mmCIF file of C-alpha atoms in Angstrom:
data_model
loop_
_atom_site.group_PDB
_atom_site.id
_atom_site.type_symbol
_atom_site.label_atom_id
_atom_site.label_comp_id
_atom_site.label_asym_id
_atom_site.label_seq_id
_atom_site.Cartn_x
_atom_site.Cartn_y
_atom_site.Cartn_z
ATOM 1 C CA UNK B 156 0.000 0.000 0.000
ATOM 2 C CA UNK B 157 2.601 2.562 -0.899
ATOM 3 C CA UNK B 158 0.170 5.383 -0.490
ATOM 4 C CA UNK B 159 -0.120 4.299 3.123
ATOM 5 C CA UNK B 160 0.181 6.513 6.354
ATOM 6 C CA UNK B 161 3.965 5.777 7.749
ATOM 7 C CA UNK B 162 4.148 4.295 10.640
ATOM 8 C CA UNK B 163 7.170 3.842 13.007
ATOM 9 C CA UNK B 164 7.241 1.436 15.481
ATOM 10 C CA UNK B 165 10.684 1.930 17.989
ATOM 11 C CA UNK B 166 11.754 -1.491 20.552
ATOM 12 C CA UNK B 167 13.252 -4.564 20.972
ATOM 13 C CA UNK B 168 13.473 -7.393 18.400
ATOM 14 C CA UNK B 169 13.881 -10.976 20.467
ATOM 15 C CA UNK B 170 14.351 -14.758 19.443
ATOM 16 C CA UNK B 171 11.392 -15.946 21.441
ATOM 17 C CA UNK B 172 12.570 -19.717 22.450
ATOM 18 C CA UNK B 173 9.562 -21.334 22.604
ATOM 19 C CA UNK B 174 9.442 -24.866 25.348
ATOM 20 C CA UNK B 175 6.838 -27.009 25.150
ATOM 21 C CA UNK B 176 6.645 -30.153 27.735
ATOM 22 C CA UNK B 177 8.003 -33.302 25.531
ATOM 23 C CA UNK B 178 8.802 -31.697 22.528
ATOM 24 C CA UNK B 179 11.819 -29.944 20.789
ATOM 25 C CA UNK B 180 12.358 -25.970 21.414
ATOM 26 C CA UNK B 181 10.907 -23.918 18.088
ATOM 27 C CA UNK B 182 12.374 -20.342 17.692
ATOM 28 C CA UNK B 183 10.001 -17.648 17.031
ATOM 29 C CA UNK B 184 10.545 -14.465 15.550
ATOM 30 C CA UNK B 185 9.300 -11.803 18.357
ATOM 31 C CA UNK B 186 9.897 -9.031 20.655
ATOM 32 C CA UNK B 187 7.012 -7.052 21.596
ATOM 33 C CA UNK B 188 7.260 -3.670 19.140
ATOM 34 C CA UNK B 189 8.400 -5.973 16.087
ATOM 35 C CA UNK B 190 5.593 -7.884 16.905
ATOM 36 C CA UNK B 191 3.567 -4.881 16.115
ATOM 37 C CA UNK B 192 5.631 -3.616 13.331
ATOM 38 C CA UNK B 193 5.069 -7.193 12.019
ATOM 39 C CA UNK B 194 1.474 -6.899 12.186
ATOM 40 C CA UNK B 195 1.215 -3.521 10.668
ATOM 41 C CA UNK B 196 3.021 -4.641 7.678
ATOM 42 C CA UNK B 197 1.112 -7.716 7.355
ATOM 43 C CA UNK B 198 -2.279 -5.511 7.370
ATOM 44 C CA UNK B 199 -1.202 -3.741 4.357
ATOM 45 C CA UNK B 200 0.406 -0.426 6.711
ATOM 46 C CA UNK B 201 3.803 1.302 5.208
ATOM 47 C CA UNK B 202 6.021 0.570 8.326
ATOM 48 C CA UNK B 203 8.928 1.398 9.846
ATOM 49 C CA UNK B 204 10.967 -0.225 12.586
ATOM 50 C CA UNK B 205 13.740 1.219 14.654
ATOM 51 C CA UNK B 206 15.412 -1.678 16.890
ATOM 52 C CA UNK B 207 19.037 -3.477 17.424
ATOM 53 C CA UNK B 208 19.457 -6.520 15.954
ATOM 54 C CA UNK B 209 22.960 -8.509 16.439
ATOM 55 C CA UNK B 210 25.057 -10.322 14.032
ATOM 56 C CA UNK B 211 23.983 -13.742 14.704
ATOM 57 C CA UNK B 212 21.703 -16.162 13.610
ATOM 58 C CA UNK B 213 18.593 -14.786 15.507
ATOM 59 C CA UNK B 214 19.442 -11.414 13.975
ATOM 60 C CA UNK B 215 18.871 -13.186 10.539
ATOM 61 C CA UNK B 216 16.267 -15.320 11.874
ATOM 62 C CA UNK B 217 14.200 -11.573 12.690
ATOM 63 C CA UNK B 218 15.585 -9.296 10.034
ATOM 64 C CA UNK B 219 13.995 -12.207 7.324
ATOM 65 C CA UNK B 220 10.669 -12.071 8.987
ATOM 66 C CA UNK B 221 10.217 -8.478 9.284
ATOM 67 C CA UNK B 222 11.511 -8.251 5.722
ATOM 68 C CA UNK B 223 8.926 -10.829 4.339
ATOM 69 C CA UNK B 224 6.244 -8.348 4.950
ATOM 70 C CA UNK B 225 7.762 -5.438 3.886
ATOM 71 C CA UNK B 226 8.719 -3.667 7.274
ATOM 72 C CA UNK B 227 12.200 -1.503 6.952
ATOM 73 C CA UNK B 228 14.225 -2.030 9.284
ATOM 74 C CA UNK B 229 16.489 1.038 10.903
ATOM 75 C CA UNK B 230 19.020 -0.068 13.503
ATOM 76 C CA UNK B 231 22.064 1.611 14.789
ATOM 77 C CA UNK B 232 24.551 -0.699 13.868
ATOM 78 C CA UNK B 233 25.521 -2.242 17.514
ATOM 79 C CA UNK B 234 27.215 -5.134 17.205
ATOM 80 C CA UNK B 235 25.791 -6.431 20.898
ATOM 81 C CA UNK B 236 24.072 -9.919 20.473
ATOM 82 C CA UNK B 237 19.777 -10.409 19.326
ATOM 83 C CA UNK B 238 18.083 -10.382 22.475
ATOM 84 C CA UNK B 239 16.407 -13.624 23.497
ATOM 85 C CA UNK B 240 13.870 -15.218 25.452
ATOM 86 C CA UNK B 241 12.240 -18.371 26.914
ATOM 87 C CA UNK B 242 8.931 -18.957 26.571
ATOM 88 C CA UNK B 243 7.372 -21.852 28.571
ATOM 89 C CA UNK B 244 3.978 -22.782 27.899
ATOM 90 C CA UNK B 245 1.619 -25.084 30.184
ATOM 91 C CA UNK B 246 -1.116 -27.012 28.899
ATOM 92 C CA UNK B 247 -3.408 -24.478 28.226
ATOM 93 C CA UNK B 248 -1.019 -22.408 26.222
ATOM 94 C CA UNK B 249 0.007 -20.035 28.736
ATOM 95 C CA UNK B 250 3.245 -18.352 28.645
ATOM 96 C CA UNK B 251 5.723 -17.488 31.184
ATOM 97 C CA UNK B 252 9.041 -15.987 30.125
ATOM 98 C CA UNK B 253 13.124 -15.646 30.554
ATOM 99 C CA UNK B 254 15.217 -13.075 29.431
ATOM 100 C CA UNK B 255 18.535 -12.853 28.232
ATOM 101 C CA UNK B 256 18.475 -8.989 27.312
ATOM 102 C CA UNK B 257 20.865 -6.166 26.378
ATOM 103 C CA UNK B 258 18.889 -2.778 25.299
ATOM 104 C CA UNK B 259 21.501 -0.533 23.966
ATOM 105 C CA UNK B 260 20.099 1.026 21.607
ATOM 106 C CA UNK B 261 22.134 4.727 20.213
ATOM 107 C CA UNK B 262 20.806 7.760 18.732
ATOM 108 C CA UNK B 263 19.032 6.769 14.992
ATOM 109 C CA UNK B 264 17.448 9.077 12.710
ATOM 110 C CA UNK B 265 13.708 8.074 11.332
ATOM 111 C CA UNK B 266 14.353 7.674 7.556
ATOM 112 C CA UNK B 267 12.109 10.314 5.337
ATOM 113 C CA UNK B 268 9.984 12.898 6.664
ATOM 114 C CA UNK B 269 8.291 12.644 10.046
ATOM 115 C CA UNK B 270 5.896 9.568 10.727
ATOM 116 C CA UNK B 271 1.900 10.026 11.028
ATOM 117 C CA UNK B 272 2.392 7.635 14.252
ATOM 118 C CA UNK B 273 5.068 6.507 16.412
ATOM 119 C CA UNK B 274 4.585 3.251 18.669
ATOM 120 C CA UNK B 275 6.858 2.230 21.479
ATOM 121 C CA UNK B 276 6.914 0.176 24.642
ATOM 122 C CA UNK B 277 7.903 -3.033 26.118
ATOM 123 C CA UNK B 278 11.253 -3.163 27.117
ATOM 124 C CA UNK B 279 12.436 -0.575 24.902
ATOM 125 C CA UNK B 280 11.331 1.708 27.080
ATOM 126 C CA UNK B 281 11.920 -0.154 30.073
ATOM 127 C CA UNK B 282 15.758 -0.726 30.316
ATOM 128 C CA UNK B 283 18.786 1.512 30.082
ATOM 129 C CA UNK B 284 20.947 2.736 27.980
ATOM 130 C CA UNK B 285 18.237 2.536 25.065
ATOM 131 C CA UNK B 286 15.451 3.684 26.705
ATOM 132 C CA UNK B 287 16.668 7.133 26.845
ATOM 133 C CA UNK B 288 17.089 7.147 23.188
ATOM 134 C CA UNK B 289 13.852 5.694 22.585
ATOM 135 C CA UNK B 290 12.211 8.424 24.815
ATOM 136 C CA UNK B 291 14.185 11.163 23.595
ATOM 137 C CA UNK B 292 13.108 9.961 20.039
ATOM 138 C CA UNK B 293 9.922 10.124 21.166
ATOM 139 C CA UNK B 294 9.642 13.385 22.742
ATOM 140 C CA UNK B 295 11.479 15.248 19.466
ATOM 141 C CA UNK B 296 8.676 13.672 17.605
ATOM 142 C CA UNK B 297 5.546 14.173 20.054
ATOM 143 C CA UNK B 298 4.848 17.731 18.167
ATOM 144 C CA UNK B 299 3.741 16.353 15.243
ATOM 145 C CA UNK B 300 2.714 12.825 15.311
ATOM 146 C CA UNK B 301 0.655 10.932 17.718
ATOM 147 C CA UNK B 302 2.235 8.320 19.811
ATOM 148 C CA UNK B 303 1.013 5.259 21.465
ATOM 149 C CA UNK B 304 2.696 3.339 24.155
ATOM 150 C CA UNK B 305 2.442 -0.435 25.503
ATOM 151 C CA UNK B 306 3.839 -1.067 28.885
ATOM 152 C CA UNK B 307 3.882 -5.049 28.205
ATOM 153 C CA UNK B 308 5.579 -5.424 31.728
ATOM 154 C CA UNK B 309 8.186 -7.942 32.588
ATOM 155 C CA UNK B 310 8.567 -8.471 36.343
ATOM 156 C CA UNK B 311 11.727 -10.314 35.702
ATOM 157 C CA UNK B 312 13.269 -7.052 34.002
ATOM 158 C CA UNK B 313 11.147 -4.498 35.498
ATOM 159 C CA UNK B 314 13.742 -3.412 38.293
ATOM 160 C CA UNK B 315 13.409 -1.367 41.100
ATOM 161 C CA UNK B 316 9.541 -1.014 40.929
ATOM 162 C CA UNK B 317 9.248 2.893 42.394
ATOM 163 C CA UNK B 318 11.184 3.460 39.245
ATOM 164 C CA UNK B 319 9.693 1.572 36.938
ATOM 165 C CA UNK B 320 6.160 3.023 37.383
ATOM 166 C CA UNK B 321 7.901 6.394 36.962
ATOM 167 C CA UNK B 322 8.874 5.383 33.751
ATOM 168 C CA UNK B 323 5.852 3.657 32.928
ATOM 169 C CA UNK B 324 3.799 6.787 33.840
ATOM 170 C CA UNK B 325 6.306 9.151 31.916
ATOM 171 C CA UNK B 326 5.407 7.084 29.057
ATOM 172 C CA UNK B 327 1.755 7.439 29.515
ATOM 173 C CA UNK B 328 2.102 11.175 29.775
ATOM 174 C CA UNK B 329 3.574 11.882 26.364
ATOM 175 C CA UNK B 330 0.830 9.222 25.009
ATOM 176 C CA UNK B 331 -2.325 9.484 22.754
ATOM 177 C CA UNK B 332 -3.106 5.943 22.844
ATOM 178 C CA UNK B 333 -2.080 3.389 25.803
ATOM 179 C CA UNK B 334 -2.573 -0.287 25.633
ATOM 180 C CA UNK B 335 -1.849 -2.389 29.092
ATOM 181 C CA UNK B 336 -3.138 -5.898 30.402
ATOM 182 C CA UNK B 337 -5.242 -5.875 33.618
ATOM 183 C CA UNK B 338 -1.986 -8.070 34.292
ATOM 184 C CA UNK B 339 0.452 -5.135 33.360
ATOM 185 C CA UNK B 340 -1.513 -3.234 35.714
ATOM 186 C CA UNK B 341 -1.685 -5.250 38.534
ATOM 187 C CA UNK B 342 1.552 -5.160 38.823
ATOM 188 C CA UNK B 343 2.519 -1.930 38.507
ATOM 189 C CA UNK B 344 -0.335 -0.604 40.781
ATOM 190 C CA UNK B 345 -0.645 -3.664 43.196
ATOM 191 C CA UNK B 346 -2.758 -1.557 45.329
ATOM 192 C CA UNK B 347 -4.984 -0.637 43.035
ATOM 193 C CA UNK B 348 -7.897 -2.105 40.489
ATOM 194 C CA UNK B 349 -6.946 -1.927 37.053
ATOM 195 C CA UNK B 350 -9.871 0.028 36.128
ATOM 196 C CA UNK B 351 -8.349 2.851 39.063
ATOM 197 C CA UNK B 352 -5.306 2.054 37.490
ATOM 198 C CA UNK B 353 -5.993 2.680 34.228
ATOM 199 C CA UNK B 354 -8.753 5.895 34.872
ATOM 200 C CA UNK B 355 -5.143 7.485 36.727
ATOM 201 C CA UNK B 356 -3.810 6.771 33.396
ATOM 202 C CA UNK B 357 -6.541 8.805 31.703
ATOM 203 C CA UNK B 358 -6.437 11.657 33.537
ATOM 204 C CA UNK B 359 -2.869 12.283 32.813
ATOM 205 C CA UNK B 360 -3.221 13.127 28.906
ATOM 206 C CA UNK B 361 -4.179 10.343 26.368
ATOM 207 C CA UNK B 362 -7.397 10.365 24.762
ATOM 208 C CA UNK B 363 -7.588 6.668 24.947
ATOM 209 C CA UNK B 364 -6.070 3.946 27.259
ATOM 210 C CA UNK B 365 -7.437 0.181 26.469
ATOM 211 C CA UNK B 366 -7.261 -2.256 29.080
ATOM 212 C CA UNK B 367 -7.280 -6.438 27.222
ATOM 213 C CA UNK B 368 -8.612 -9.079 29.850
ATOM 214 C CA UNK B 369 -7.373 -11.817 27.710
ATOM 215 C CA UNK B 370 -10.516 -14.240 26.449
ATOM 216 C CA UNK B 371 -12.926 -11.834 28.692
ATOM 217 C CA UNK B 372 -12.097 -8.933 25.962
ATOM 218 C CA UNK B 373 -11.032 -5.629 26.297
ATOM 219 C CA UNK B 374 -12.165 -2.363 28.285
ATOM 220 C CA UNK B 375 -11.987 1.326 26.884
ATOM 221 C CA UNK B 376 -11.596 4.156 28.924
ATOM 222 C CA UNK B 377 -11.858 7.838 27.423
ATOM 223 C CA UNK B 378 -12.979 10.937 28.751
ATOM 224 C CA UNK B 379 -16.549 10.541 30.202
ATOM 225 C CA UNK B 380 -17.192 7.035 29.085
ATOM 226 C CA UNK B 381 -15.903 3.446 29.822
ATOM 227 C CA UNK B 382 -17.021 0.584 27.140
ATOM 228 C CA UNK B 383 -16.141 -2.906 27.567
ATOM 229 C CA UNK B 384 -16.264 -5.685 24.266
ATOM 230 C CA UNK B 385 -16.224 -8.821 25.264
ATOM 231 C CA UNK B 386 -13.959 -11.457 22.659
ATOM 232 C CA UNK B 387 -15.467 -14.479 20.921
ATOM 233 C CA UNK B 388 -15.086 -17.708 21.953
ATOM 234 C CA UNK B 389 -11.893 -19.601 20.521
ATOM 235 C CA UNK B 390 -9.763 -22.384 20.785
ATOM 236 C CA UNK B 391 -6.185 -21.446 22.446
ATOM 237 C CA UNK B 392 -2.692 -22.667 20.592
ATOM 238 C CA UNK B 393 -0.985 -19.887 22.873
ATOM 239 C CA UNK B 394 -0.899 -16.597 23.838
ATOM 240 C CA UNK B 395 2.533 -15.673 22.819
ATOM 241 C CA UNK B 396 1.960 -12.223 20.423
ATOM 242 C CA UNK B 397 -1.786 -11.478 21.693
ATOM 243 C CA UNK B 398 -1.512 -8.449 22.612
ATOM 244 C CA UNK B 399 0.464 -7.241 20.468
ATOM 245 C CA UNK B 400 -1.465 -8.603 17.456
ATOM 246 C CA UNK B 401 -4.798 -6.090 19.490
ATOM 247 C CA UNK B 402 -2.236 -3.425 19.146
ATOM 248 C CA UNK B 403 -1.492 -3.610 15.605
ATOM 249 C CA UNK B 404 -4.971 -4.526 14.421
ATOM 250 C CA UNK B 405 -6.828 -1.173 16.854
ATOM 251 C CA UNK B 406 -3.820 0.578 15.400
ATOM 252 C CA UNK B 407 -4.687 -0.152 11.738
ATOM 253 C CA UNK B 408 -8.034 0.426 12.455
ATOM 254 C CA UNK B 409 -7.327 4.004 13.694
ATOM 255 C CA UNK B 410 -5.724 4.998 10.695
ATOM 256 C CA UNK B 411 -8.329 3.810 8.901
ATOM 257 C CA UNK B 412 -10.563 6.364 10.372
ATOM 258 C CA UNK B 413 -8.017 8.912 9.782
ATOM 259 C CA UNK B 414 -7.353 9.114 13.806
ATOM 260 C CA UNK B 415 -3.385 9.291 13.983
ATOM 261 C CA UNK B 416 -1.212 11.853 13.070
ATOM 262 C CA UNK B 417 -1.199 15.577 14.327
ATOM 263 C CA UNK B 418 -4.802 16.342 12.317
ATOM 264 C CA UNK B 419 -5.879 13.217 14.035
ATOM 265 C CA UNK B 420 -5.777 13.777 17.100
ATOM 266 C CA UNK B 421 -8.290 16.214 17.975
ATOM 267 C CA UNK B 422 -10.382 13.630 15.924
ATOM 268 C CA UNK B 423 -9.342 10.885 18.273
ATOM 269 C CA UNK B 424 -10.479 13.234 21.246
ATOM 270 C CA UNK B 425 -13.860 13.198 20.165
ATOM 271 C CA UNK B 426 -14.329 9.760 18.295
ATOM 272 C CA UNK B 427 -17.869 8.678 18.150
ATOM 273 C CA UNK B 428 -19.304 5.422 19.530
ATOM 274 C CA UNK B 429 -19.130 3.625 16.772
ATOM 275 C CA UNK B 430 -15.808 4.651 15.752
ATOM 276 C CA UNK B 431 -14.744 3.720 18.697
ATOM 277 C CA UNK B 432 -16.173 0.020 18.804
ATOM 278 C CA UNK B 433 -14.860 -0.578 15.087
ATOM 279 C CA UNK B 434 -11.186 0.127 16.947
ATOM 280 C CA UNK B 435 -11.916 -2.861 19.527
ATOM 281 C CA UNK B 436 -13.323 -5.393 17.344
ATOM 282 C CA UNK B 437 -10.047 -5.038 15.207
ATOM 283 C CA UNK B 438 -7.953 -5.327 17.863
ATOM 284 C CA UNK B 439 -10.213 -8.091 19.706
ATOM 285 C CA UNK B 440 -10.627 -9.966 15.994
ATOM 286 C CA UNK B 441 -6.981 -10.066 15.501
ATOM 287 C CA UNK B 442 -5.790 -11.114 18.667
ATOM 288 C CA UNK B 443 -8.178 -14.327 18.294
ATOM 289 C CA UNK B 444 -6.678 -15.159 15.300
ATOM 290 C CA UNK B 445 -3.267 -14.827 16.941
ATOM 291 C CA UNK B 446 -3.756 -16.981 19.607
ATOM 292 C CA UNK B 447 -5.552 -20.221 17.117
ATOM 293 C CA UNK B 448 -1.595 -20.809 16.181
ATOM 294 C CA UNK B 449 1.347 -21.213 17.285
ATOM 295 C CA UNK B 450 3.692 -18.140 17.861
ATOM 296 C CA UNK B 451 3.430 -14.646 17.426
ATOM 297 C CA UNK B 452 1.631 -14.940 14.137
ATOM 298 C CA UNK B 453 -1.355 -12.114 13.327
ATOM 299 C CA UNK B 454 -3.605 -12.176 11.041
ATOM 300 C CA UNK B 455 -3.128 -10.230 7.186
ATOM 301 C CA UNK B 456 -6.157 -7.803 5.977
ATOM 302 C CA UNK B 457 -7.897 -11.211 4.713
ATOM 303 C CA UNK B 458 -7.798 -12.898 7.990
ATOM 304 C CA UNK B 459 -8.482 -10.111 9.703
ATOM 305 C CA UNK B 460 -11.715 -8.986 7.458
ATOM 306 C CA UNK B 461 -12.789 -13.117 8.130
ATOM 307 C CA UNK B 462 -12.641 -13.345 11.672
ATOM 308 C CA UNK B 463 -14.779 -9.606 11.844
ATOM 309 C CA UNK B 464 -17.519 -11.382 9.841
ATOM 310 C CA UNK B 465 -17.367 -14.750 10.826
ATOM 311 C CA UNK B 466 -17.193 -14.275 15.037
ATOM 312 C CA UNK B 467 -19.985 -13.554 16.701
ATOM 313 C CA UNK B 468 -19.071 -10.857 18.846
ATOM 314 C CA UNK B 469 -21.548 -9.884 21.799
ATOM 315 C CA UNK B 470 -22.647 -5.810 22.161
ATOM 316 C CA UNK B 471 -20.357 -3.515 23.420
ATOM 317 C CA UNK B 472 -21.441 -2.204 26.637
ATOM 318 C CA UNK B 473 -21.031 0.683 28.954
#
């Protein structure tokens, strides 16, 4: 789609070492913002990635995969080794994870004019040295693009946890559009719901922070409304790339109603009901198609336009 809004994605690309009980590890492309860079690209969206990838064979591995769907690929020429992780999954396709992680990550220039959107998160933004070149990236670019932002927390990684929710939170702040798990926010704000959680979120500048619940959906919170869709009913390979795949599939849906980008976001401010539930069921729809296979897979425009027809998704509700 050449004619296609750009989009740059900036975080972490990592071999995700997949264990199941009784059978041989499997090594999936992943990494939480390449997951959504991949899923862009495979929805027909001109994207961009910024991210270190090593000299090794699960630098190959990723820079392959991201190329098969057309995402470019910016990096700043470290030579420090692909991040990796462990992913162990239980019977019911739940994932818990391992890292072996360096984030170091030096000052890159966005190729061409500026983006319509910028998305970053994860661990990118999470772990130093690269996380203050992701945020300063960010922050040059906040004028003029809208920005979205994905804690996808790691309690393994997260550090000292005062700190890490001041990060998190400085994140949220120079956010339009903030995606978190009712997991993410449980442990960030222990003490808290995740709906307090999230409406502290709110109140501290995006127009929009979505809350997924896994297979129980996904909650929206906005100024003066909350709307919760509920997901359809499917059958679980694993999780691994779920909410990512909501990410990139509410994303594409936002640009499809012309919602990103600095004339966007006054639009996104005020985004009608509707609008607003068209966003969800993209992200909802592609994160069940995610989780029917194996790996961080998402769906491409066909799969995606399938499972919004075909799954009966219940009314969204207030």
């Amino acid at each position: 789609m050449p004619d296609s809004p750009a989009l740059l994605v900036i975080g972490e690309c990592v071999a995700d070492i997949v264990r199941l009980p009784g059978e041989p590890d499997r090594t999936h492309p992943g990494g939480s913002p390449a997951n959504v860079a991949y899923g862009l690209a495979r929805l027909g969206r001109d994207t961009t990635l910024i991210t270190q990838l090593g000299p090794d064979a699960n630098g190959r591995l990723i820079a392959d995969h991201l190329a098969s769907t057309g995402v470019r690929v910016v990096t700043d020429g470290s030579a420090a080794p692909t991040p990796a992780a462990t992913v162990d999954l239980d019977a019911e396709g739940r994932a818990t994870y391992g890292f072996e992680i360096t984030w170091t990550l030096g000052p890159v220039e966005p190729p061409g004019g500026p983006p319509l959107h910028v998305h970053t998160g994860s661990l990118a933004t999470g772990l130093e040295p690269g996380a203050r070149t992701v945020l300063d990236l960010v922050e040059a670019l906040r004028a003029t693009t809208t920005v979205s932002y994905d804690p996808n927390v790691r309690p393994g990684l997260m550090g000292d946890h005062t700190a890490a929710v001041r990060r998190a939170e400085r994140c949220v702040a120079l956010s339009d559009i903030v995606k978190a798990s009712d997991e993410d926010l449980r442990r960030l704000y222990p003490q808290d719901t995740p709906e307090r959680a999230a409406e502290g979120w709110l109140r501290s500048g995006p127009a929009l922070v979505l809350v997924t619940r896994g297979a129980e959906g996904v909650t929206a919170f906005l100024p003066g409304a909350v709307v919760n869709l509920g997901a359809p009913s499917v059958r679980v390979a694993d999780t691994v790339g779920a909410g990512d795949a909501f990410m990139s599939g509410a994303l594409h849906a936002l640009a499809a109603h012309r919602l990103l980008g600095e004339r966007g976001r006054a639009r996104l401010r005020s985004m009608d009901a509707a609008t607003l539930t068209d966003v969800l069921r993209h992200g909802v729809a592609s994160a069940a198609v995610t989780v029917r296979r194996a790996g961080a897979l998402p769906p491409d425009e066909e799969e995606l336009a399938d499972a919004l027809t075909s799954a009966p998704f219940p009314e969204p509700s207030g």
